[in-house]
Coordinates of C-alpha atoms and ligand atoms in Angstrom, one line a residue:
T13 CA 139.1 11.6 -76.6
A14 CA 141.1 15.4 -76.0
T15 CA 142.9 14.6 -79.8
D16 CA 138.7 14.8 -81.7
F17 CA 137.5 17.3 -79.6
A18 CA 136.5 19.4 -81.9
V19 CA 135.9 23.1 -79.8
D20 CA 133.5 26.1 -81.5
L21 CA 130.7 29.1 -80.2
T22 CA 128.4 26.2 -78.7
N23 CA 130.4 23.3 -77.2
C24 CA 133.1 25.8 -75.3
D25 CA 132.9 24.9 -72.0
R26 CA 133.4 21.7 -72.6
E27 CA 136.3 21.4 -73.8
P28 CA 138.6 19.5 -71.6
I29 CA 141.7 22.4 -71.4
H30 CA 143.7 20.7 -69.1
V31 CA 144.1 17.3 -72.0
L32 CA 144.9 19.4 -75.3
G33 CA 148.4 17.6 -75.5
K34 CA 150.4 20.6 -76.2
V35 CA 153.3 22.8 -74.7
Q36 CA 154.4 26.5 -75.7
S37 CA 157.5 26.9 -77.5
F38 CA 159.2 28.6 -74.3
G39 CA 159.8 24.5 -72.4
F40 CA 160.1 22.1 -72.3
L41 CA 158.1 19.0 -71.0
M42 CA 159.0 15.5 -69.9
A43 CA 157.1 12.4 -68.2
L44 CA 158.9 10.4 -66.3
T45 CA 156.9 6.9 -65.3
A46 CA 157.7 6.5 -60.9
D47 CA 160.6 4.5 -61.7
W48 CA 162.3 7.2 -64.0
L49 CA 161.8 5.8 -67.8
V50 CA 160.7 8.9 -69.8
S51 CA 157.3 8.6 -70.5
R52 CA 156.0 11.4 -73.3
V53 CA 158.6 14.2 -74.4
S54 CA 157.4 17.8 -76.0
A55 CA 158.3 17.7 -79.4
N56 CA 161.0 20.5 -79.0
S57 CA 163.4 19.2 -76.9
A58 CA 165.6 19.1 -79.3
D59 CA 165.6 23.0 -79.6
F60 CA 166.6 22.7 -74.9
I61 CA 169.0 19.5 -75.1
G62 CA 169.9 18.6 -77.7
R63 CA 167.8 15.3 -78.2
T64 CA 164.7 14.1 -80.1
P65 CA 161.9 12.5 -77.8
Q66 CA 162.3 9.6 -80.4
E67 CA 166.2 8.9 -78.6
M68 CA 164.6 9.3 -74.9
L69 CA 161.3 8.1 -74.7
G70 CA 161.7 5.0 -73.4
Q71 CA 165.1 5.8 -71.6
P72 CA 166.1 5.7 -67.8
V73 CA 166.6 9.5 -66.8
S74 CA 170.1 8.4 -65.9
A75 CA 171.0 8.5 -69.5
I76 CA 170.5 11.6 -69.8
F77 CA 169.7 14.8 -67.3
T78 CA 173.7 14.4 -65.0
A79 CA 173.2 12.8 -61.5
D80 CA 173.3 16.1 -59.2
A81 CA 170.4 17.2 -61.4
I82 CA 168.7 13.8 -60.3
H83 CA 168.7 14.2 -57.4
T84 CA 168.3 17.6 -57.0
L85 CA 165.0 16.9 -59.0
R86 CA 164.7 14.0 -56.7
N87 CA 164.7 16.0 -53.5
R88 CA 162.5 18.7 -54.5
I89 CA 159.4 16.3 -55.0
T90 CA 160.6 15.2 -51.7
L91 CA 158.7 19.2 -51.3
L92 CA 156.0 18.4 -53.1
R93 CA 153.8 18.7 -50.5
G94 CA 149.6 17.9 -51.3
P95 CA 147.8 17.3 -55.4
D96 CA 148.1 20.6 -56.4
S97 CA 151.9 22.0 -55.1
V98 CA 154.4 22.0 -57.7
E99 CA 158.5 23.1 -56.6
R100 CA 160.0 25.4 -58.5
V101 CA 164.6 25.3 -59.7
F102 CA 166.3 28.5 -60.7
S103 CA 170.1 27.3 -62.9
L104 CA 170.4 23.7 -62.8
A105 CA 172.0 22.7 -65.5
L106 CA 170.9 19.8 -66.1
M107 CA 173.4 17.5 -69.0
E108 CA 176.7 17.4 -68.3
G109 CA 178.4 20.7 -69.8
G110 CA 175.3 22.2 -71.0
P111 CA 173.0 25.8 -70.0
A112 CA 171.3 26.1 -67.2
F113 CA 168.0 25.9 -66.6
D114 CA 164.6 26.6 -64.5
V115 CA 162.8 23.9 -64.0
A116 CA 159.3 22.8 -62.4
V117 CA 158.7 20.0 -61.3
H118 CA 154.7 17.9 -60.0
F119 CA 152.9 14.6 -60.3
S120 CA 150.2 14.4 -62.9
G121 CA 149.0 10.8 -61.5
P122 CA 151.8 9.0 -61.5
L123 CA 154.3 10.4 -63.5
V124 CA 156.2 13.3 -62.9
V125 CA 156.4 16.1 -64.7
I126 CA 159.6 18.0 -65.7
E127 CA 159.1 21.7 -67.5
A128 CA 162.4 23.5 -68.5
E129 CA 162.9 26.6 -70.0
L130 CA 166.3 28.5 -70.6
A131 CA 167.6 30.1 -66.8
S132 CA 166.9 34.1 -67.0
H133 CA 169.6 34.6 -63.8
D134 CA 167.6 36.6 -62.9
E135 CA 169.0 37.8 -60.1
M136 CA 165.7 39.1 -58.5
E137 CA 165.1 38.2 -54.8
A138 CA 161.2 37.1 -55.3
S139 CA 160.9 37.4 -51.4
S140 CA 161.6 41.3 -50.6
T141 CA 160.7 42.4 -54.0
V142 CA 157.1 40.8 -53.2
R143 CA 158.0 42.1 -49.6
S144 CA 157.4 45.8 -50.5
M145 CA 154.6 45.7 -53.2
V146 CA 153.1 44.3 -50.4
A147 CA 153.4 47.1 -47.6
R148 CA 153.0 49.7 -50.6
L149 CA 149.2 48.2 -50.8
A150 CA 148.3 48.0 -46.8
Q151 CA 148.2 51.5 -47.3
A152 CA 145.7 51.7 -49.3
D153 CA 142.6 53.5 -47.8
G154 CA 139.4 51.5 -49.4
M155 CA 138.4 49.4 -51.6
T156 CA 138.5 50.7 -54.8
A157 CA 142.1 51.8 -54.0
F158 CA 143.4 48.7 -53.2
L159 CA 142.4 47.1 -56.1
R160 CA 144.0 49.7 -58.6
D161 CA 147.0 49.1 -56.2
G162 CA 147.0 45.7 -56.3
A163 CA 146.8 46.4 -60.7
R164 CA 149.4 48.8 -60.3
Q165 CA 151.8 46.9 -58.6
V166 CA 151.1 43.7 -61.0
R167 CA 152.1 45.7 -63.9
A168 CA 155.0 47.3 -62.3
L169 CA 156.3 43.9 -61.7
T170 CA 155.4 42.3 -64.7
G171 CA 155.7 45.3 -67.1
F172 CA 151.9 44.6 -68.6
D173 CA 150.5 47.2 -71.5
R174 CA 147.3 46.7 -69.2
V175 CA 146.9 44.8 -66.0
M176 CA 142.2 44.1 -65.5
V177 CA 141.2 43.2 -61.1
Y178 CA 138.6 41.1 -63.7
R179 CA 135.6 39.6 -60.8
F180 CA 133.6 37.4 -61.5
A181 CA 129.8 37.3 -60.2
D182 CA 127.9 34.9 -58.9
G183 CA 126.7 33.3 -62.3
G184 CA 130.1 33.4 -63.5
D185 CA 129.9 36.6 -65.7
G186 CA 132.3 39.2 -64.6
E187 CA 133.3 42.9 -64.6
V188 CA 136.2 44.6 -65.0
V189 CA 136.6 46.4 -61.7
A190 CA 140.7 47.8 -61.7
E191 CA 143.0 48.9 -64.4
A192 CA 146.1 50.1 -64.7
L193 CA 147.8 50.9 -68.8
K194 CA 150.6 51.6 -70.1
P195 CA 149.8 55.1 -71.5
G196 CA 147.9 55.7 -74.6
V197 CA 146.1 51.8 -73.7
D198 CA 142.4 52.2 -74.1
S199 CA 140.5 51.6 -71.7
F200 CA 137.9 48.3 -70.6
L201 CA 137.0 49.6 -66.6
G202 CA 133.4 48.6 -66.4
L203 CA 132.6 45.7 -68.9
H204 CA 130.6 42.8 -68.6
Y205 CA 131.4 40.0 -70.2
P206 CA 129.3 36.7 -70.2
A207 CA 130.4 33.8 -68.7
S208 CA 130.8 31.7 -71.3
D209 CA 134.4 34.4 -71.8
I210 CA 135.8 32.2 -69.2
P211 CA 133.6 29.0 -69.5
A212 CA 132.6 26.2 -66.2
Q213 CA 135.8 24.5 -66.5
A214 CA 138.6 27.2 -66.7
R215 CA 137.3 28.6 -63.9
A216 CA 137.7 25.5 -61.7
L217 CA 141.0 25.3 -63.0
Y218 CA 141.9 28.2 -62.0
L219 CA 141.6 28.0 -58.4
R220 CA 143.6 24.4 -58.8
N221 CA 146.6 26.0 -60.4
I222 CA 146.6 30.1 -60.1
F223 CA 149.2 31.2 -62.4
R224 CA 148.8 31.8 -66.6
I225 CA 150.7 33.2 -69.8
I226 CA 150.3 33.4 -73.3
A227 CA 153.7 33.9 -74.3
D228 CA 153.5 34.1 -77.8
I229 CA 149.4 34.9 -79.1
G230 CA 151.9 33.8 -82.7
A231 CA 153.6 30.4 -82.0
D232 CA 152.6 27.9 -82.2
P233 CA 152.1 25.0 -79.6
V234 CA 154.3 22.2 -79.6
P235 CA 152.3 18.2 -79.3
V236 CA 153.6 16.4 -76.1
V237 CA 154.1 12.5 -77.6
P238 CA 153.2 10.3 -77.1
A239 CA 149.7 11.9 -77.5
L240 CA 148.1 8.8 -75.6
D241 CA 150.2 6.2 -74.0
P242 CA 149.4 2.4 -74.2
T243 CA 146.2 2.4 -71.6
G244 CA 144.8 5.1 -74.3
A245 CA 145.1 7.9 -71.5
A246 CA 146.3 11.6 -72.0
L247 CA 148.4 13.3 -70.2
D248 CA 146.3 15.5 -67.8
M249 CA 148.3 18.8 -67.8
S250 CA 146.6 21.4 -65.0
L251 CA 148.8 22.2 -62.7
C252 CA 151.9 22.4 -66.0
L253 CA 153.5 26.3 -66.8
T254 CA 153.9 25.8 -70.6
R255 CA 150.3 24.5 -70.8
A256 CA 149.4 25.8 -74.3
V257 CA 145.6 27.0 -74.1
S258 CA 142.6 26.5 -75.4
P259 CA 142.4 28.2 -79.1
I260 CA 139.0 29.7 -79.5
H261 CA 140.1 31.9 -76.1
V262 CA 143.8 32.2 -78.1
E263 CA 141.9 33.7 -81.3
Y264 CA 139.9 35.8 -78.8
L265 CA 142.9 37.5 -77.6
R266 CA 144.2 37.6 -81.3
N267 CA 141.0 38.7 -82.5
M268 CA 141.7 41.0 -79.7
G269 CA 145.3 42.4 -80.7
V270 CA 147.6 40.8 -77.5
G271 CA 150.0 39.8 -78.3
A272 CA 151.1 37.9 -74.5
S273 CA 148.6 37.4 -71.7
L274 CA 148.9 36.1 -67.7
S275 CA 146.2 36.2 -66.1
I276 CA 146.7 35.4 -62.3
S277 CA 143.8 34.1 -60.2
I278 CA 142.1 35.7 -56.8
I279 CA 140.6 33.3 -54.4
V280 CA 138.8 34.5 -52.4
E281 CA 137.2 32.5 -49.4
G282 CA 138.0 29.3 -51.5
K283 CA 136.7 30.6 -54.2
L284 CA 137.8 32.0 -57.3
W285 CA 136.6 35.3 -56.7
G286 CA 138.0 37.5 -59.1
L287 CA 141.9 37.3 -62.1
F288 CA 144.4 40.0 -62.6
A289 CA 144.3 39.6 -66.2
C290 CA 146.8 41.2 -67.9
H291 CA 148.0 41.4 -71.5
H292 CA 150.8 43.6 -73.9
Y293 CA 150.1 43.8 -77.3
S294 CA 153.6 41.9 -78.4
P295 CA 155.0 38.4 -77.7
R296 CA 156.0 39.3 -73.7
L297 CA 157.6 36.6 -70.8
P298 CA 158.4 37.5 -67.6
T299 CA 161.3 35.8 -66.2
F300 CA 160.7 32.4 -64.1
A301 CA 161.2 34.7 -61.0
Q302 CA 159.3 37.4 -61.8
R303 CA 156.3 34.7 -62.9
S304 CA 156.9 32.9 -59.2
A305 CA 157.0 36.9 -57.3
A306 CA 153.4 37.5 -59.8
E307 CA 151.8 34.1 -58.1
L308 CA 152.6 35.0 -54.7
F309 CA 151.7 38.2 -55.0
G310 CA 148.8 36.7 -56.1
Q311 CA 148.3 34.4 -53.1
I312 CA 149.2 37.8 -50.2
F313 CA 146.5 40.1 -52.5
S314 CA 144.2 37.4 -51.8
M315 CA 144.8 37.0 -48.0
M316 CA 144.6 40.2 -48.1
L317 CA 141.3 41.2 -49.7
E318 CA 139.7 38.3 -47.6
S319 CA 140.3 40.3 -44.4
R320 CA 139.8 43.4 -45.8
E321 CA 135.7 42.1 -47.5
R322 CA 135.6 40.2 -43.8
A323 CA 135.8 43.5 -42.5
E324 CA 133.6 45.3 -44.3
T325 CA 131.1 43.2 -43.7
A326 CA 131.8 43.9 -39.6
S327 CA 131.2 47.7 -40.6
Y328 CA 128.3 47.1 -43.1
E329 CA 126.8 45.2 -40.2
G330 CA 127.3 47.5 -37.8
K331 CA 125.8 50.5 -39.3
A332 CA 123.2 48.8 -40.4
R333 CA 122.2 48.2 -36.7
Q334 CA 122.7 51.6 -36.2
V335 CA 119.8 52.4 -39.2
A336 CA 118.0 49.9 -38.0
D337 CA 118.1 51.4 -34.8
R338 CA 116.8 55.4 -36.3
L339 CA 114.6 53.9 -39.0
L340 CA 112.6 53.4 -34.4
S341 CA 112.8 55.4 -32.9
A342 CA 111.7 57.8 -35.5
V343 CA 108.4 56.9 -36.4
A344 CA 108.0 56.0 -32.9
Q345 CA 107.9 59.8 -32.7
D346 CA 106.3 60.8 -35.9
H347 CA 104.1 58.1 -37.6
D348 CA 103.7 59.7 -40.3
L349 CA 107.0 58.6 -41.1
L350 CA 105.8 55.1 -42.6
S351 CA 104.4 56.7 -45.1
N352 CA 106.9 59.1 -46.3
A353 CA 108.4 57.3 -49.2
R354 CA 111.0 60.2 -49.7
W355 CA 112.4 59.7 -45.5
L356 CA 112.8 56.0 -45.5
G357 CA 114.3 56.4 -49.2
D358 CA 117.2 58.7 -47.5
I359 CA 117.5 56.4 -44.7
I360 CA 117.7 53.4 -45.9
F361 CA 119.6 53.5 -49.6
D362 CA 123.0 54.3 -48.0
T363 CA 122.4 50.1 -47.2
I364 CA 120.8 48.6 -49.3
P365 CA 121.1 50.8 -52.6
A366 CA 118.3 50.9 -54.3
D367 CA 117.0 53.2 -57.0
G368 CA 113.4 53.7 -55.8
V369 CA 111.1 53.1 -53.0
G370 CA 107.9 53.1 -53.5
V371 CA 105.3 52.8 -49.6
Y372 CA 101.7 50.7 -48.9
I373 CA 100.3 50.8 -46.7
D374 CA 96.3 50.7 -45.7
G375 CA 96.0 50.9 -50.0
Q376 CA 97.5 53.9 -49.9
M377 CA 100.5 54.2 -51.8
T378 CA 104.1 57.1 -52.0
F379 CA 107.4 57.1 -53.9
S380 CA 110.5 58.2 -54.1
G381 CA 113.1 58.4 -56.9
L382 CA 112.3 55.5 -59.9
V383 CA 109.5 53.6 -59.2
P384 CA 107.0 52.4 -61.4
D385 CA 103.5 53.5 -61.6
E386 CA 100.5 52.7 -59.5
A387 CA 98.6 50.6 -61.2
A388 CA 101.7 48.4 -62.0
F389 CA 102.4 48.7 -58.3
S390 CA 98.8 47.7 -57.2
A391 CA 99.8 44.2 -59.4
I392 CA 103.2 43.6 -57.7
V393 CA 100.9 44.1 -54.4
T394 CA 99.1 41.6 -55.4
M395 CA 101.4 39.5 -56.6
L396 CA 103.2 39.6 -53.0
N397 CA 99.8 38.8 -51.6
R398 CA 100.5 35.9 -52.8
V399 CA 103.7 34.4 -51.0
A400 CA 103.8 34.0 -47.4
A401 CA 102.8 36.1 -45.7
S402 CA 105.9 38.1 -42.9
Q403 CA 108.5 37.7 -45.3
I404 CA 111.2 39.0 -46.7
Y405 CA 110.3 38.8 -50.8
T406 CA 113.5 39.7 -53.5
T407 CA 113.6 39.4 -56.7
D408 CA 116.5 40.3 -59.7
S409 CA 113.7 39.0 -62.5
L410 CA 110.7 41.2 -62.1
T411 CA 109.9 39.9 -65.4
K412 CA 110.2 36.4 -64.6
V413 CA 106.8 36.2 -61.9
L414 CA 105.1 39.3 -63.7
P415 CA 105.5 39.2 -67.4
E416 CA 104.0 42.6 -67.5
A417 CA 107.0 44.2 -65.4
A418 CA 109.0 44.2 -69.1
V419 CA 107.2 47.2 -69.4
Y420 CA 108.9 49.6 -66.5
A421 CA 111.9 46.8 -66.7
D422 CA 114.0 50.5 -67.0
R423 CA 112.7 51.8 -63.3
A424 CA 111.4 48.3 -61.7
S425 CA 113.8 45.6 -62.8
G426 CA 114.9 43.8 -59.1
I427 CA 112.7 44.3 -56.0
L428 CA 113.2 43.5 -52.6
A429 CA 110.1 43.4 -50.6
I430 CA 109.1 44.6 -46.4
P431 CA 106.5 43.7 -45.4
L432 CA 104.9 45.6 -42.4
S433 CA 102.0 43.6 -40.7
R434 CA 99.6 40.3 -41.2
R435 CA 96.6 42.5 -42.3
P436 CA 95.9 44.6 -44.4
R437 CA 98.6 43.1 -45.9
D438 CA 101.0 46.8 -46.8
Y439 CA 105.2 46.6 -47.7
V440 CA 108.1 48.9 -47.8
V441 CA 109.2 48.4 -51.6
L442 CA 112.8 48.7 -52.8
F443 CA 113.2 48.9 -56.3
R444 CA 116.0 48.4 -58.5
A445 CA 116.5 49.1 -62.7
E446 CA 117.9 47.0 -64.5
Q447 CA 121.3 46.6 -64.5
L448 CA 122.1 47.5 -67.8
R449 CA 121.1 51.2 -66.8
S450 CA 123.8 52.0 -63.9
V451 CA 126.6 50.3 -66.7
R452 CA 128.9 52.5 -68.6
W453 CA 129.8 52.0 -71.8
A454 CA 134.0 52.3 -71.4
G455 CA 135.7 52.6 -75.0
K456 CA 136.4 50.7 -77.9
P457 CA 138.2 47.7 -76.9
E458 CA 138.5 46.0 -80.3
K459 CA 141.6 47.2 -83.6
E460 CA 140.7 47.4 -87.2
I461 CA 142.2 43.6 -88.0
E462 CA 141.2 40.6 -89.1
Y463 CA 138.7 38.5 -87.1
G464 CA 139.5 35.0 -86.8
P465 CA 136.8 31.8 -87.9
N466 CA 134.7 32.6 -85.7
G467 CA 134.5 36.5 -86.4
P468 CA 134.6 39.3 -84.3
R469 CA 131.7 37.3 -81.2
L470 CA 135.2 36.2 -80.4
T471 CA 136.5 40.2 -79.1
P472 CA 135.1 42.3 -76.0
R473 CA 132.7 44.5 -77.8
K474 CA 130.5 41.4 -79.1
S475 CA 130.9 39.8 -75.3
F476 CA 129.3 43.1 -73.6
E477 CA 126.6 42.6 -75.8
I478 CA 126.5 39.3 -75.5
W479 CA 126.3 39.6 -71.7
S480 CA 124.0 43.0 -72.4
Q481 CA 120.8 40.6 -73.9
L482 CA 121.6 38.4 -71.0
V483 CA 121.0 41.3 -68.9
Q484 CA 117.7 42.5 -69.6
G485 CA 115.2 42.4 -67.3
V486 CA 117.6 41.6 -64.5
A487 CA 118.9 43.7 -61.4
L488 CA 121.9 43.8 -59.5
P489 CA 120.1 41.4 -56.6
F490 CA 120.0 42.4 -53.8
T491 CA 123.2 40.6 -51.7
P492 CA 122.4 37.6 -48.4
A493 CA 124.3 41.0 -45.9
E494 CA 121.8 43.1 -47.9
L495 CA 118.8 40.4 -47.1
R496 CA 119.8 40.4 -43.6
V497 CA 119.8 44.2 -43.2
A498 CA 116.2 43.9 -44.8
E499 CA 115.4 41.4 -41.9
A500 CA 116.7 43.8 -39.2
L501 CA 114.5 46.3 -40.9
R502 CA 111.6 44.4 -40.7
T503 CA 111.3 43.2 -37.2
A504 CA 112.7 47.0 -36.2
L505 CA 109.2 48.2 -38.2
L506 CA 106.6 45.7 -37.1
E507 CA 107.8 46.2 -33.2
V508 CA 106.8 50.2 -34.0
I509 CA 103.2 48.7 -36.1
L510 CA 102.8 46.2 -32.4
R511 CA 102.9 49.7 -30.6
L512 CA 101.2 52.1 -32.7
S513 CA 98.1 50.0 -32.7
D514 CA 98.6 48.4 -29.1
S515 CA 98.4 52.4 -28.3
A516 CA 95.3 52.7 -30.8
D517 CA 93.9 49.7 -29.1
A518 CA 93.8 51.4 -25.9
E519 CA 92.5 54.8 -27.2
R520 CA 89.6 53.1 -27.8
Q521 CA 89.1 51.9 -24.7
Ligands
BLA1489 C1 140.6 32.1 -70.5 N1 139.0 34.0 -70.8 C2 139.4 33.1 -70.4 C3 141.0 33.9 -69.7 C4 140.3 35.0 -69.9 C5 139.6 35.6 -71.1 C6 140.9 36.2 -68.5 C7 141.8 33.3 -68.4 C8 143.1 32.4 -69.7 C9 143.7 34.1 -70.1 O1 144.7 34.3 -68.6 O2 144.4 35.4 -70.8 C10 137.9 36.6 -71.5 N2 139.9 38.0 -71.1 C11 138.7 37.7 -71.1 C12 138.4 38.6 -71.5 C13 138.8 40.0 -71.2 C14 140.1 39.6 -71.3 C15 136.4 38.5 -71.1 O3 140.6 40.9 -71.7 C16 137.5 41.3 -71.6 C17 138.4 42.0 -71.5 N3 135.9 32.1 -74.6 C18 135.0 33.3 -75.0 C19 134.1 32.3 -76.1 C20 134.6 31.1 -75.3 C21 136.3 31.2 -74.6 C22 132.7 32.8 -77.0 O4 135.1 34.2 -75.5 C23 134.3 30.2 -76.0 C24 133.6 29.3 -76.6 C25 136.8 29.7 -74.2 N4 138.1 31.4 -72.6 C26 138.7 29.8 -72.6 C27 138.6 29.7 -72.6 C28 139.4 29.6 -72.3 C29 139.2 30.7 -71.6 C30 138.9 27.9 -72.8 C31 140.8 28.5 -71.2 C32 142.0 29.5 -71.6 C33 142.6 27.9 -70.8 O5 143.1 27.5 -70.2 O6 143.2 27.2 -71.7

């Protein structure tokens, strides 16, 4: 069960973070049965409403909250749409003569979950705040500026010391691609981390619940009682706003000297594209209204990013068609250009970035940029000859198919081979160097502090080292879009080559 799972560095991806059974102390939680009897309460309820869980468990909620409050909550519940929705009420008095609360309600299975914290009476208009944030963002020129402005806006809204845009690669590892910092905080920009730092179950949860905060790294989490219901089930807290997070992640943050953490999912095309990941160097809890605005901003940011990415893809594909046309007409005029690696590289690298290019025609080799030597290139061509003819071939880790390639991984870890003909097999081959070569090592991302039980492993610096080991001999993969462009180039080149051999035949006759 959830309660006896001992988490360590080897099993993080199996830690059931949605049923850890604890809330953070800034709020309290109550779960009600379908007929509104109290089924679970967090142990800190007396701090908020003056009643302990023991006084309330099994009681009808009408014996605790006012009729008005219950009416409001019931109305909100009827507004819940879909399995993952949460409704909010600001400044609601729950008890006769008691203080006002900011409240969230949602369903967890058959249970109604109510979470409440003392109302901040924040008069902020979430919609107009977000509207002006979005208006600024719309003006950003180019993707880099867009991401950076997004980080700046989140920092302005939440007041966190460090706001990063963290982007996931296909395998779940990630990179800090934009950042907004309080002056004096060191930069993590360009740093990479292994997938295990945000394990798979966390990434899956963050698709469903797009906002989370850890308001005070040092605060003790508060148990929800009872941990298990009479059937032995734990409360699924996936959608809770007050959910206490994984202790191993808390250790990570503590090792980094962080006092509070906040993150907002960035979802593009239904996938977790990345996160706004925010740190504060002391405890920090933005108001409920600010957190709601940040969440809404995250959703709009995601949609804007999605449409920017679509536009980028469209303009990329247009550019790629132009390159294929240019190649075709230039080679048709001057056949020798085909074996001019430098000329080919100049044309191709714009649309398919690579570190070097080699051309193999009739046993003749030419090179440009960062490339392996002739003997190595011959071995690559021999390997390519075993692959089906007239197909693009790519790998992001040549050593996996050609062990001796480890020697020149710093020049050619990834290849994209475009076959030019059937027999003899000629090729244009693009090379990408080991990814690490192109990564910048920024700053010193941990403070001089005492580490938790799992030691320095749970720090960005160690994570970066682990990521570095994982990507040894691995290049940035060629993307599906780049492969499509390569296919267009292959067709264009094939056309010229066929024409060439036709005219050679004609001359011979
Ligand atoms: C969660 N890990 C997270 C989150 C981030 C990171 C942003 C989201 C939760 C939050 O908002 O704080 C990772 N944070 C980073 C990284 C940087 C950063 C990479 O600032 C870089 C600058 N974490 C580990 C290891 C394990 C692990 C080794 O580093 C497991 C062995 C687990 N991380 C882990 C878990 C969660 C998590 C379980 C989910 C926390 C939760 O939501 O309960």
